[in-house]
Amino acid sequence: MRVIIGYGNKLRGEDGFGIDVIEALQKQELPNTKLLSTMQLTPEIVLELLEATHIVFVDAAFSQTDHYALACSREIQKDATLSHHIAPQTILMFLSTLYEKEPTYEIFSMLSANFDTIEDKRSYQRSLNAVVAYLSILKS
Amino acid sequence: MKKIIIDPVTRIEGHAKITIDIDADNRVSDAKIHVTQFRGFEKFCEGQIYSQMPALTARTCGICPVSHAISSIKACDTLLGVTPPQAGINLRKIINLAQILQSHTLSFYHLSSPDFIYGFDAKKEERNIFKMMQTHPQMAKDGIMLRAFGQKIIQTLAGKRIHPDGLVPGGVEKNLDEATRDTLLAEIPNAIRISQESLAFFKTNLTKFQKEIDSFGVFPSLFMALVDEHDNLEHYDGKLKIIDSEGNVLQEHISPEEYKEFIGEAVEEESYLKSPYYKPMGYPQGMYRVGPLARLNVAKACGTARADNELLAFKALNAGKPVLNSFYYHYARLIEMLYAIEKIEALLKDEATLGEALHRTSKILKTRAVGCSEAPRGTLFHDYEVDKNGIIQKVNLIIATGNNNLAMNAGVKQVAQTFVNAEDVTEGALNRVEALIRCFDPCLSCSTHALGIVSSNIELRDHNKNIIQIFKRN
């Protein structure tokens, strides 16, 4: 099974990118795909990933340049603490260490520095459409 | 004379730094926690319609939004003069207890258990949750499972795990049906098993930490908590009770609306965190503690079988008098986790919980209201003044962590004086200073209404408050 996790906060402008992607995907009937929408990645989300063979993380990532470009932000968790938010790599480590699960994964990060509003709605929508198209055509 | 600064403090919720002042004889003369964030929720809520307050104030925090929503809707109930139906009250209680369960689980498993497993002197890289996953995988899994259970209850009954929107004035939005109730009840036995095993693990390991038990914030103070009409543990309703360190009752049967008669709020120059105190004793002598330790000290019983058994052993720690050692916040937290699961089970099994959960009304009958509940970290007050149209004129929030500010500072000083040697500042000593703060499980996001960042530093300062050294903690 493929699991797509969109995470972010829709009250914080472009940080809601992952959530918007999930909302768009929910309008399609993607086979063998589970859609998850959450404000943050937290440890207990691993329990929803135990059946996943492939995980797609969709988020907005802070960047001073290249806004609305799609990238793969492999955020490394700098400290060994768990709290409000943990990185995708940490989720994968949980799955591997505790549950002996080694799913493949992809990370889509829309680069942004606008966490108050959606500054350029057209560019935002273009990025969103690109991710949705990729996830609904190539992987379904 | 020099000063040690711990900045950022790690494994807490929010941003803080600690300063440790060293005198001319190289002894610790003082130590303080400084909360360095500010957001100003009380101010920007002014001008909003009352009905927005549960959602707005829940945004204070991503860890305990439910607690803010609960206190807020209780205040709104009073503004509207509405009493929620029994099902609504029961569901609110369940949601509040689920919040306490998931938050306590985060505190114990994810933030503090590495200290208990590997010891306070273990190397930093070997004293964390990732190491724990390798050496104690079942414990790590149990932590995930228990927190997920709390979150699932919140999501199921209140709409979302974080910032749920189902908690509204007059009750809760959604009635509970039998099938959903049974699904939640099916997970209770496993949750109780995990909770009991966690308690057993903690109690078994207590002998390793006698020095910390004896020096982590051990001092006389007052204790404050809500209790029910039988003086039992109460997290949702009840009256305020304040006792001293000998167990003498200073105040009881206080309605939360009267809190201003007993609680003053002092402001210190070096911190955005307010310092509430017990007014009759003045500032800072009126230091009191809230949260799990205070709740178990103030309550005569929990009211559930397993937790009451554990409470007997807990109260025996100081021969029936209040337990003064802040290290035992962890112990109290674990007992509360067990209590929360048992109480959730009892409330789910109450047939009244399946009834209509909401009374809808929107007419403002009062212009001032105080909503009070026990959040994971202690007593939480939401005090609103509105005009006749329900527009917020004034807001005062007293947050659990703020209530503990004076006690946390006293504790930091005590731990620094016990463990910090200015000539050779060890990682173990710095970790203990931080660990004292973790006993209180402060949520600085809430208490300063500030942005949640998990980090802090320790600064070493001389007698002129000049920084000698800064220890970066992540």
Coordinates of C-alpha atoms in Angstrom, one line a residue:
Chain A
M1 CA 0.0 0.0 0.0
R2 CA 1.1 3.6 -0.7
V3 CA 0.6 6.2 2.0
I4 CA 0.7 9.9 1.2
I5 CA 1.1 12.2 4.1
G6 CA 0.5 15.9 3.7
Y7 CA 1.4 18.0 6.7
G8 CA 1.3 21.6 7.6
N9 CA -0.9 24.3 9.0
K10 CA -3.5 25.9 6.7
L11 CA -3.7 28.9 9.0
R12 CA -0.1 29.7 8.1
G13 CA -0.3 30.6 4.5
E14 CA 1.9 28.4 2.3
D15 CA 2.7 26.1 5.1
G16 CA -0.7 24.4 4.2
F17 CA 0.7 23.1 1.0
G18 CA 0.8 19.4 2.1
I19 CA -2.8 19.6 3.4
D20 CA -4.0 21.2 0.1
V21 CA -2.3 18.4 -1.9
I22 CA -4.2 15.8 0.2
E23 CA -7.5 17.6 -0.3
A24 CA -7.0 17.6 -4.0
L25 CA -6.0 13.9 -4.0
Q26 CA -9.1 13.1 -2.0
K27 CA -11.2 14.1 -5.0
Q28 CA -9.7 11.3 -7.0
E29 CA -10.1 7.6 -6.3
L30 CA -6.5 6.5 -6.1
P31 CA -6.1 2.7 -5.9
N32 CA -4.2 1.1 -3.1
T33 CA -3.5 4.5 -1.6
K34 CA -4.1 5.9 1.9
L35 CA -4.2 9.6 2.4
L36 CA -3.2 11.2 5.6
S37 CA -3.4 14.9 6.5
T38 CA -1.8 16.2 9.7
M39 CA -0.5 19.4 11.2
Q40 CA 2.8 17.9 12.2
L41 CA 4.7 14.7 12.0
T42 CA 4.5 13.1 15.4
P43 CA 5.8 9.7 16.6
E44 CA 2.4 8.0 16.8
I45 CA 1.8 8.5 13.1
V46 CA 4.0 5.4 12.5
L47 CA 1.1 3.3 13.6
E48 CA -0.7 4.4 10.5
L49 CA 2.3 3.5 8.3
L50 CA 2.8 -0.1 9.3
E51 CA 1.2 -1.4 6.2
A52 CA 2.9 1.0 3.8
T53 CA 5.3 -0.3 1.2
H54 CA 5.8 3.3 -0.1
I55 CA 5.4 6.6 1.7
V56 CA 5.2 10.0 0.1
F57 CA 5.8 13.0 2.4
V58 CA 4.4 16.4 1.1
D59 CA 5.3 19.6 2.9
A60 CA 6.4 23.2 2.5
A61 CA 10.0 23.9 3.3
F62 CA 11.5 27.2 4.3
S63 CA 13.8 28.7 1.7
Q64 CA 14.9 32.3 1.0
T65 CA 15.1 31.6 -2.8
D66 CA 13.3 29.5 -5.5
H67 CA 9.9 30.0 -4.0
Y68 CA 7.3 27.6 -5.3
A69 CA 9.9 25.3 -6.7
L70 CA 9.5 21.6 -5.8
A71 CA 12.4 20.1 -4.0
C72 CA 13.2 17.2 -1.8
S73 CA 14.1 18.6 1.6
R74 CA 15.8 15.8 3.6
E75 CA 15.5 17.6 6.9
I76 CA 17.9 16.2 9.4
Q77 CA 16.7 16.2 13.0
K78 CA 19.5 18.1 14.8
D79 CA 18.6 17.1 18.3
A80 CA 17.6 13.8 19.8
T81 CA 14.4 15.1 21.3
L82 CA 10.8 14.4 20.2
S83 CA 8.2 17.0 20.6
H84 CA 5.9 19.0 18.4
H85 CA 7.4 17.9 15.2
I86 CA 9.8 15.3 13.9
A87 CA 11.4 14.8 10.5
P88 CA 10.4 12.3 7.8
Q89 CA 13.8 10.6 8.3
T90 CA 12.9 10.1 12.0
I91 CA 9.6 8.5 11.1
L92 CA 11.4 6.1 8.8
M93 CA 13.9 5.3 11.6
F94 CA 11.0 4.5 13.9
L95 CA 9.5 2.1 11.3
S96 CA 12.8 0.4 10.7
T97 CA 14.1 0.1 14.3
L98 CA 10.8 -0.6 16.1
Y99 CA 8.7 -2.4 13.5
E100 CA 11.3 -3.8 11.0
K101 CA 9.5 -2.0 8.2
E102 CA 11.6 -0.5 5.3
P103 CA 9.2 1.2 3.0
T104 CA 10.5 3.2 0.0
Y105 CA 9.8 6.9 0.2
E106 CA 9.6 10.2 -1.6
I107 CA 9.6 13.7 -0.2
F108 CA 8.0 16.7 -2.0
S109 CA 8.9 20.0 -0.5
M110 CA 7.5 23.2 -1.9
L111 CA 10.0 25.9 -1.2
S112 CA 8.5 28.9 0.5
A113 CA 9.1 31.8 2.9
N114 CA 5.5 32.9 3.1
F115 CA 3.9 31.6 6.3
D116 CA 1.3 34.3 6.7
T117 CA -0.5 34.2 3.5
I118 CA -0.3 32.5 0.1
E119 CA 1.6 35.2 -1.7
D120 CA 1.4 34.1 -5.3
K121 CA -1.7 32.0 -5.7
R122 CA -1.0 31.1 -9.3
S123 CA 2.5 29.8 -8.6
Y124 CA 1.3 28.0 -5.5
Q125 CA -1.5 26.3 -7.6
R126 CA 1.0 25.4 -10.3
S127 CA 3.2 23.6 -7.7
L128 CA 0.2 21.9 -6.2
N129 CA -1.1 20.7 -9.6
A130 CA 2.3 19.3 -10.5
V131 CA 2.5 17.2 -7.3
V132 CA -1.1 16.1 -7.6
A133 CA -0.6 15.1 -11.2
Y134 CA 2.6 13.2 -10.5
L135 CA 1.0 11.3 -7.6
S136 CA -2.2 10.5 -9.3
I137 CA -0.8 9.5 -12.7
L138 CA 2.6 8.0 -12.2
K139 CA 1.9 6.0 -9.1
S140 CA -1.7 5.0 -9.3
Chain B
M1 CA 32.3 35.3 40.4
K2 CA 31.0 33.9 37.2
K3 CA 27.8 32.8 35.6
I4 CA 26.7 29.6 33.7
I5 CA 24.1 29.9 31.0
I6 CA 22.2 26.9 29.8
D7 CA 20.6 28.1 26.5
P8 CA 18.7 26.5 25.0
V9 CA 17.2 24.1 27.6
T10 CA 16.4 20.9 25.9
R11 CA 13.6 18.4 26.1
I12 CA 11.0 20.9 27.2
E13 CA 8.2 22.5 25.3
G14 CA 9.2 26.0 24.4
H15 CA 12.2 28.2 24.5
A16 CA 14.1 29.1 27.6
K17 CA 17.6 29.8 29.0
I18 CA 19.0 29.2 32.4
T19 CA 21.5 31.5 34.1
I20 CA 23.7 30.3 36.9
D21 CA 25.5 32.9 39.0
I22 CA 28.8 32.0 40.6
D23 CA 30.2 34.0 43.5
A24 CA 33.8 34.9 44.3
D25 CA 34.3 31.6 46.1
N26 CA 33.2 29.7 43.0
R27 CA 29.9 28.7 44.6
V28 CA 26.5 28.9 43.0
S29 CA 24.8 32.0 44.4
D30 CA 21.7 32.0 42.3
A31 CA 20.1 30.3 39.3
K32 CA 17.1 31.3 37.2
I33 CA 15.1 30.1 34.3
H34 CA 14.3 32.8 31.8
V35 CA 11.5 32.4 29.3
T36 CA 12.5 34.4 26.3
Q37 CA 9.4 34.3 24.1
F38 CA 6.3 36.5 23.9
R39 CA 3.2 36.3 21.8
G40 CA 0.5 38.4 23.5
F41 CA -2.6 36.2 23.2
E42 CA -4.4 38.1 25.9
K43 CA -4.1 41.3 24.0
F44 CA -5.0 40.2 20.5
C45 CA -8.1 38.3 21.7
E46 CA -9.6 41.7 22.6
G47 CA -12.2 42.7 20.1
Q48 CA -13.0 39.1 19.0
I49 CA -16.4 37.5 19.4
Y50 CA -16.6 35.2 22.5
S51 CA -17.4 32.2 20.3
Q52 CA -14.0 32.4 18.7
M53 CA -12.2 32.1 22.0
P54 CA -12.0 28.3 22.2
A55 CA -10.5 28.0 18.7
L56 CA -8.2 31.1 19.2
T57 CA -6.9 30.2 22.6
A58 CA -6.4 26.5 21.6
R59 CA -3.8 27.9 19.2
T60 CA -1.7 28.9 22.2
C61 CA -0.2 25.4 22.1
G62 CA 0.2 22.3 19.9
I63 CA 0.6 20.0 22.9
C64 CA -2.3 21.0 25.1
P65 CA -4.9 22.7 22.8
V66 CA -7.6 20.6 24.4
S67 CA -6.9 22.1 27.8
H68 CA -7.3 25.6 26.5
A69 CA -10.4 24.7 24.6
I70 CA -11.9 23.1 27.8
S71 CA -11.3 26.2 30.0
S72 CA -12.5 28.4 27.2
I73 CA -15.8 26.7 26.6
K74 CA -16.4 26.5 30.3
A75 CA -16.0 30.3 30.4
C76 CA -18.3 30.6 27.4
D77 CA -20.9 28.4 29.1
T78 CA -21.0 30.9 31.9
L79 CA -21.3 33.9 29.6
L80 CA -24.3 32.2 27.9
G81 CA -25.8 30.8 31.2
V82 CA -25.9 27.4 29.6
T83 CA -25.3 24.0 31.3
P84 CA -24.3 21.3 28.9
P85 CA -26.3 18.1 29.0
Q86 CA -24.7 15.2 31.0
A87 CA -23.4 13.5 27.8
G88 CA -21.7 16.8 26.9
I89 CA -20.1 17.0 30.3
N90 CA -19.0 13.4 30.2
L91 CA -17.5 13.7 26.7
R92 CA -15.7 16.9 27.7
K93 CA -14.2 15.0 30.7
I94 CA -13.1 12.1 28.5
I95 CA -11.5 14.4 26.0
N96 CA -9.7 16.3 28.8
L97 CA -8.5 13.1 30.4
A98 CA -7.3 11.8 26.9
Q99 CA -5.4 15.1 26.6
I100 CA -3.8 14.5 30.0
L101 CA -2.9 11.0 29.0
Q102 CA -1.3 11.8 25.7
S103 CA 0.6 14.8 27.2
H104 CA 1.9 12.8 30.2
T105 CA 2.9 10.0 27.9
L106 CA 5.0 12.5 25.8
S107 CA 6.6 13.8 29.0
F108 CA 7.5 10.4 30.4
Y109 CA 8.4 8.4 27.3
H110 CA 9.7 10.9 24.9
L111 CA 11.3 13.6 27.1
S112 CA 12.3 12.1 30.5
S113 CA 12.6 8.3 30.2
P114 CA 16.1 8.4 28.6
D115 CA 17.4 9.9 32.0
F116 CA 15.8 7.1 33.9
I117 CA 17.1 4.3 31.6
Y118 CA 20.7 5.5 31.1
G119 CA 21.2 7.8 34.1
F120 CA 21.8 11.6 34.2
D121 CA 25.6 11.2 33.7
A122 CA 25.3 9.1 30.5
K123 CA 26.7 10.7 27.4
K124 CA 24.2 12.9 25.6
E125 CA 24.4 10.8 22.4
E126 CA 23.6 7.8 24.5
R127 CA 20.8 9.4 26.5
N128 CA 18.0 10.0 24.0
I129 CA 14.9 8.5 22.5
F130 CA 16.8 7.0 19.5
K131 CA 19.1 5.0 21.8
M132 CA 16.0 3.9 23.7
M133 CA 14.4 2.6 20.5
Q134 CA 17.4 0.3 20.2
T135 CA 17.8 -0.9 23.8
H136 CA 14.2 -0.7 25.0
P137 CA 12.1 -1.2 21.8
Q138 CA 9.0 -2.4 23.7
M139 CA 9.0 0.6 25.9
A140 CA 9.4 2.9 22.9
K141 CA 6.5 1.1 21.2
D142 CA 4.4 1.4 24.4
G143 CA 4.9 5.1 24.5
I144 CA 3.8 5.4 20.9
M145 CA 0.8 3.2 21.5
L146 CA -0.4 5.1 24.6
R147 CA 0.0 8.5 23.1
A148 CA -1.8 7.3 20.0
F149 CA -4.7 6.1 22.2
G150 CA -5.1 9.5 23.8
Q151 CA -4.9 11.2 20.4
K152 CA -7.4 8.8 18.9
I153 CA -9.9 9.6 21.7
I154 CA -9.5 13.3 21.0
Q155 CA -9.8 12.9 17.3
T156 CA -12.8 10.6 17.6
L157 CA -14.8 12.7 20.1
A158 CA -13.6 16.2 19.2
G159 CA -12.9 16.1 15.5
K160 CA -9.1 16.5 15.3
R161 CA -6.0 15.3 17.3
I162 CA -4.6 18.8 17.4
H163 CA -6.7 21.9 17.7
P164 CA -10.0 20.0 17.7
D165 CA -13.1 21.9 16.8
G166 CA -15.8 19.7 18.4
L167 CA -15.5 21.4 21.8
V168 CA -18.1 24.2 21.8
P169 CA -20.0 26.3 24.3
G170 CA -23.0 24.2 25.5
G171 CA -21.4 20.8 25.2
V172 CA -19.6 19.0 22.3
E173 CA -20.6 19.0 18.6
K174 CA -21.0 15.3 18.1
N175 CA -22.9 12.7 20.1
L176 CA -21.2 9.4 20.8
D177 CA -22.7 6.2 19.4
E178 CA -22.4 2.7 20.8
A179 CA -20.2 1.3 18.1
T180 CA -17.6 4.1 18.5
R181 CA -17.8 3.8 22.3
D182 CA -17.1 0.1 22.0
T183 CA -14.1 0.6 19.7
L184 CA -12.5 2.9 22.3
L185 CA -13.4 0.6 25.2
A186 CA -11.6 -2.3 23.4
E187 CA -8.3 -0.5 23.7
I188 CA -8.6 0.2 27.5
P189 CA -7.0 -3.1 28.7
N190 CA -3.8 -2.6 26.7
A191 CA -3.6 1.0 27.8
I192 CA -3.9 -0.1 31.4
R193 CA -1.2 -2.8 30.9
I194 CA 1.2 -0.2 29.5
S195 CA 0.4 2.3 32.2
Q196 CA 1.0 -0.2 35.0
E197 CA 4.2 -1.5 33.4
S198 CA 5.5 2.1 33.2
L199 CA 4.7 2.6 36.9
A200 CA 6.5 -0.6 37.8
F201 CA 9.5 0.4 35.7
F202 CA 9.7 3.8 37.4
K203 CA 9.3 2.5 40.9
T204 CA 11.9 -0.3 40.4
N205 CA 14.4 2.3 39.2
L206 CA 13.8 4.9 42.0
T207 CA 16.7 3.6 44.1
K208 CA 19.2 4.7 41.4
F209 CA 18.1 8.3 41.8
Q210 CA 18.2 8.9 45.5
K211 CA 20.5 12.0 45.2
E212 CA 18.2 13.5 42.6
I213 CA 15.1 12.7 44.6
D214 CA 16.7 14.5 47.6
S215 CA 17.8 17.6 45.7
F216 CA 15.5 18.2 42.8
G217 CA 13.3 21.0 44.0
V218 CA 12.7 19.7 47.6
F219 CA 11.3 22.6 49.7
P220 CA 8.2 23.7 51.5
S221 CA 5.6 25.3 49.3
L222 CA 1.9 25.5 48.9
F223 CA 0.0 23.2 46.6
M224 CA -3.1 24.1 44.6
A225 CA -5.6 22.0 42.6
L226 CA -9.2 21.4 41.8
V227 CA -11.0 18.8 43.8
D228 CA -14.5 17.3 43.7
E229 CA -17.1 17.5 46.4
H230 CA -15.4 14.5 48.2
D231 CA -12.0 16.1 48.0
N232 CA -11.0 13.6 45.3
L233 CA -9.0 14.2 42.2
E234 CA -10.8 16.3 39.6
H235 CA -9.6 17.7 36.3
Y236 CA -12.7 19.2 34.7
D237 CA -14.8 20.7 37.4
G238 CA -14.8 21.2 41.2
K239 CA -13.5 23.8 43.5
L240 CA -10.0 25.1 44.2
K241 CA -8.2 23.9 47.3
I242 CA -4.9 25.2 48.6
I243 CA -2.8 23.4 51.3
D244 CA 0.6 24.1 52.9
S245 CA 3.6 21.8 53.0
E246 CA 2.3 20.2 56.2
G247 CA -1.0 19.4 54.6
N248 CA -2.9 22.1 56.5
V249 CA -5.8 23.5 54.4
L250 CA -5.4 27.2 53.7
Q251 CA -8.4 27.6 51.4
E252 CA -11.0 25.2 50.1
H253 CA -14.3 25.3 48.3
I254 CA -13.0 28.3 46.3
S255 CA -15.0 28.9 43.2
P256 CA -12.6 29.6 40.3
E257 CA -14.4 32.9 39.7
E258 CA -12.9 34.1 42.9
Y259 CA -9.3 33.3 42.0
K260 CA -8.2 36.9 42.0
E261 CA -8.8 37.2 45.7
F262 CA -6.2 34.5 46.3
I263 CA -3.8 34.6 43.4
G264 CA -1.6 37.6 42.5
E265 CA 0.5 37.8 39.4
A266 CA 4.0 39.2 39.6
V267 CA 6.2 40.1 36.7
E268 CA 10.0 39.7 36.7
E269 CA 12.2 41.8 34.5
E270 CA 14.2 38.9 33.0
S271 CA 11.3 36.6 31.9
Y272 CA 8.1 36.8 29.9
L273 CA 6.7 34.1 32.2
K274 CA 4.4 35.6 34.9
S275 CA 5.0 34.5 38.5
P276 CA 1.6 33.9 40.2
Y277 CA 1.6 33.6 44.0
Y278 CA -0.8 33.1 46.9
K279 CA -1.9 36.6 47.7
P280 CA -2.4 36.3 51.5
M281 CA 1.3 35.3 51.9
G282 CA 2.7 37.9 49.5
Y283 CA 5.3 37.7 46.8
P284 CA 7.5 35.6 46.6
Q285 CA 6.6 33.9 49.9
G286 CA 3.3 32.8 48.5
M287 CA 5.0 30.3 46.1
Y288 CA 2.8 27.3 45.3
R289 CA 3.0 24.3 43.0
V290 CA 0.4 22.9 40.7
G291 CA 0.2 19.9 38.3
P292 CA 0.4 16.2 39.0
L293 CA 2.4 16.4 42.3
A294 CA 0.1 19.1 43.7
R295 CA -3.1 17.3 42.6
L296 CA -2.1 14.1 44.3
N297 CA -1.0 16.1 47.4
V298 CA -4.2 18.0 47.6
A299 CA -6.7 15.2 46.7
K300 CA -7.6 12.6 49.3
A301 CA -8.2 9.9 46.7
C302 CA -8.3 9.4 43.0
G303 CA -11.7 7.6 42.9
T304 CA -10.6 4.7 40.7
A305 CA -9.4 1.4 42.1
R306 CA -6.0 0.9 40.6
A307 CA -4.9 4.6 40.8
D308 CA -6.1 4.7 44.5
N309 CA -3.9 1.7 45.2
E310 CA -0.9 3.5 43.7
L311 CA -1.9 6.7 45.6
L312 CA -1.6 4.9 48.9
A313 CA 2.1 4.1 48.2
F314 CA 2.6 7.6 46.9
K315 CA 1.2 9.3 50.0
A316 CA 3.3 6.9 52.2
L317 CA 6.5 8.6 50.7
N318 CA 6.1 11.4 53.3
A319 CA 4.0 9.6 55.9
G320 CA 0.7 11.0 54.6
K321 CA 1.9 14.6 54.4
P322 CA 2.4 16.4 51.1
V323 CA 5.3 15.0 49.0
L324 CA 7.7 17.9 48.6
N325 CA 10.2 16.3 46.2
S326 CA 9.7 17.7 42.7
F327 CA 11.4 14.6 41.2
Y328 CA 8.2 12.8 42.2
Y329 CA 6.2 14.9 39.6
H330 CA 7.2 12.0 37.3
Y331 CA 5.7 9.4 39.8
A332 CA 2.5 11.5 40.2
R333 CA 2.3 11.8 36.4
L334 CA 2.4 8.1 36.0
I335 CA -0.4 7.6 38.6
E336 CA -2.5 10.2 36.8
M337 CA -2.0 8.3 33.5
L338 CA -3.4 5.2 35.1
Y339 CA -6.2 7.2 36.7
A340 CA -7.1 8.8 33.3
I341 CA -7.5 5.5 31.6
E342 CA -9.6 4.1 34.4
K343 CA -11.8 7.2 34.5
I344 CA -12.2 7.2 30.7
E345 CA -13.4 3.6 30.9
A346 CA -15.9 4.5 33.6
L347 CA -17.2 7.5 31.7
L348 CA -17.5 5.6 28.4
K349 CA -19.5 2.9 30.2
D350 CA -21.9 5.4 31.7
E351 CA -25.0 5.2 29.6
A352 CA -25.6 8.9 30.0
T353 CA -22.5 9.5 27.8
L354 CA -24.5 8.3 24.8
G355 CA -27.1 11.0 25.1
E356 CA -27.6 14.3 23.4
A357 CA -24.3 16.2 23.9
L358 CA -25.1 19.8 23.1
H359 CA -27.4 22.6 24.2
R360 CA -27.3 25.4 21.6
T361 CA -27.8 28.9 22.7
S362 CA -26.2 32.3 21.8
K363 CA -27.6 34.9 24.1
I364 CA -25.1 36.7 26.3
L365 CA -26.4 36.6 29.9
K366 CA -23.2 37.5 31.8
T367 CA -20.4 39.9 30.9
R368 CA -17.6 38.2 32.9
A369 CA -16.8 34.5 33.2
V370 CA -13.9 32.4 34.4
G371 CA -13.3 28.9 33.0
C372 CA -11.0 26.7 35.0
S373 CA -9.8 23.1 34.5
E374 CA -6.8 21.0 35.3
A375 CA -4.4 20.9 32.3
P376 CA -1.7 18.3 32.2
R377 CA 0.7 20.7 33.9
G378 CA -1.7 22.2 36.4
T379 CA -4.6 24.6 37.0
L380 CA -5.6 26.7 34.0
F381 CA -7.7 29.8 34.2
H382 CA -9.4 31.6 31.3
D383 CA -11.0 34.9 32.5
Y384 CA -13.0 36.8 30.0
E385 CA -14.9 40.1 30.1
V386 CA -17.3 40.8 27.2
D387 CA -19.8 43.5 26.2
K388 CA -23.5 42.8 25.8
N389 CA -22.9 41.6 22.2
G390 CA -20.3 39.1 23.3
I391 CA -17.3 41.0 22.1
I392 CA -14.2 40.3 24.2
Q393 CA -13.1 43.4 26.2
K394 CA -10.5 41.9 28.4
V395 CA -8.7 38.5 28.8
N396 CA -6.6 37.1 31.6
L397 CA -5.0 33.7 31.2
I398 CA -3.2 32.0 34.1
I399 CA -1.4 29.0 32.7
A400 CA -0.3 25.9 34.5
T401 CA 3.4 26.4 33.8
G402 CA 3.2 30.0 35.0
N403 CA 1.7 28.8 38.4
N404 CA 4.9 26.8 38.8
N405 CA 7.3 29.6 37.9
L406 CA 8.5 30.4 41.4
A407 CA 8.9 26.8 42.3
M408 CA 10.8 26.0 39.1
N409 CA 13.2 28.8 39.9
A410 CA 13.7 27.6 43.4
G411 CA 14.3 24.2 42.1
V412 CA 16.8 25.3 39.5
K413 CA 18.8 27.1 42.2
Q414 CA 18.7 24.1 44.5
V415 CA 19.9 21.7 41.8
A416 CA 22.6 24.1 40.6
Q417 CA 23.9 24.5 44.1
T418 CA 24.0 20.7 44.6
F419 CA 25.5 19.6 41.3
V420 CA 27.3 22.4 39.5
N421 CA 31.0 22.9 40.3
A422 CA 32.1 26.2 38.6
E423 CA 35.6 24.9 38.1
D424 CA 34.5 21.8 36.3
V425 CA 31.1 22.1 34.8
T426 CA 30.1 18.6 33.7
E427 CA 27.4 17.5 31.2
G428 CA 25.8 15.5 34.0
A429 CA 25.4 18.6 36.1
L430 CA 23.9 20.7 33.3
N431 CA 21.6 17.8 32.4
R432 CA 20.4 17.7 36.0
V433 CA 19.6 21.4 35.9
E434 CA 17.5 20.8 32.8
A435 CA 16.0 17.7 34.3
L436 CA 14.7 19.6 37.2
I437 CA 12.7 21.7 34.8
R438 CA 11.5 18.6 33.0
C439 CA 10.1 17.4 36.3
F440 CA 7.5 20.2 36.0
D441 CA 7.1 19.4 32.3
P442 CA 6.8 23.1 31.5
C443 CA 5.0 24.1 28.4
L444 CA 6.5 27.5 27.7
S445 CA 4.5 27.9 24.5
C446 CA 1.4 28.1 26.8
S447 CA 2.8 29.9 29.7
T448 CA 4.2 32.8 27.7
H449 CA 1.6 32.2 25.0
A450 CA 4.7 31.9 22.9
L451 CA 5.8 30.1 19.8
G452 CA 6.8 26.5 20.5
I453 CA 10.5 25.8 20.0
V454 CA 12.1 23.0 21.9
S455 CA 15.5 24.4 22.8
S456 CA 17.4 26.3 25.5
N457 CA 20.8 27.4 26.7
I458 CA 22.7 27.6 30.0
E459 CA 24.7 30.7 30.8
L460 CA 27.5 31.0 33.4
R461 CA 27.7 34.5 34.8
D462 CA 29.9 36.4 37.3
H463 CA 28.7 38.5 40.2
N464 CA 28.3 41.5 37.8
K465 CA 26.1 39.3 35.5
N466 CA 28.8 39.2 32.9
I467 CA 28.6 36.0 30.8
I468 CA 31.7 33.8 31.3
Q469 CA 30.5 30.8 29.3
I470 CA 27.5 29.7 27.3
F471 CA 26.6 26.0 27.0
K472 CA 24.6 25.4 23.9
R473 CA 22.2 22.5 24.5
N474 CA 21.4 21.4 21.0

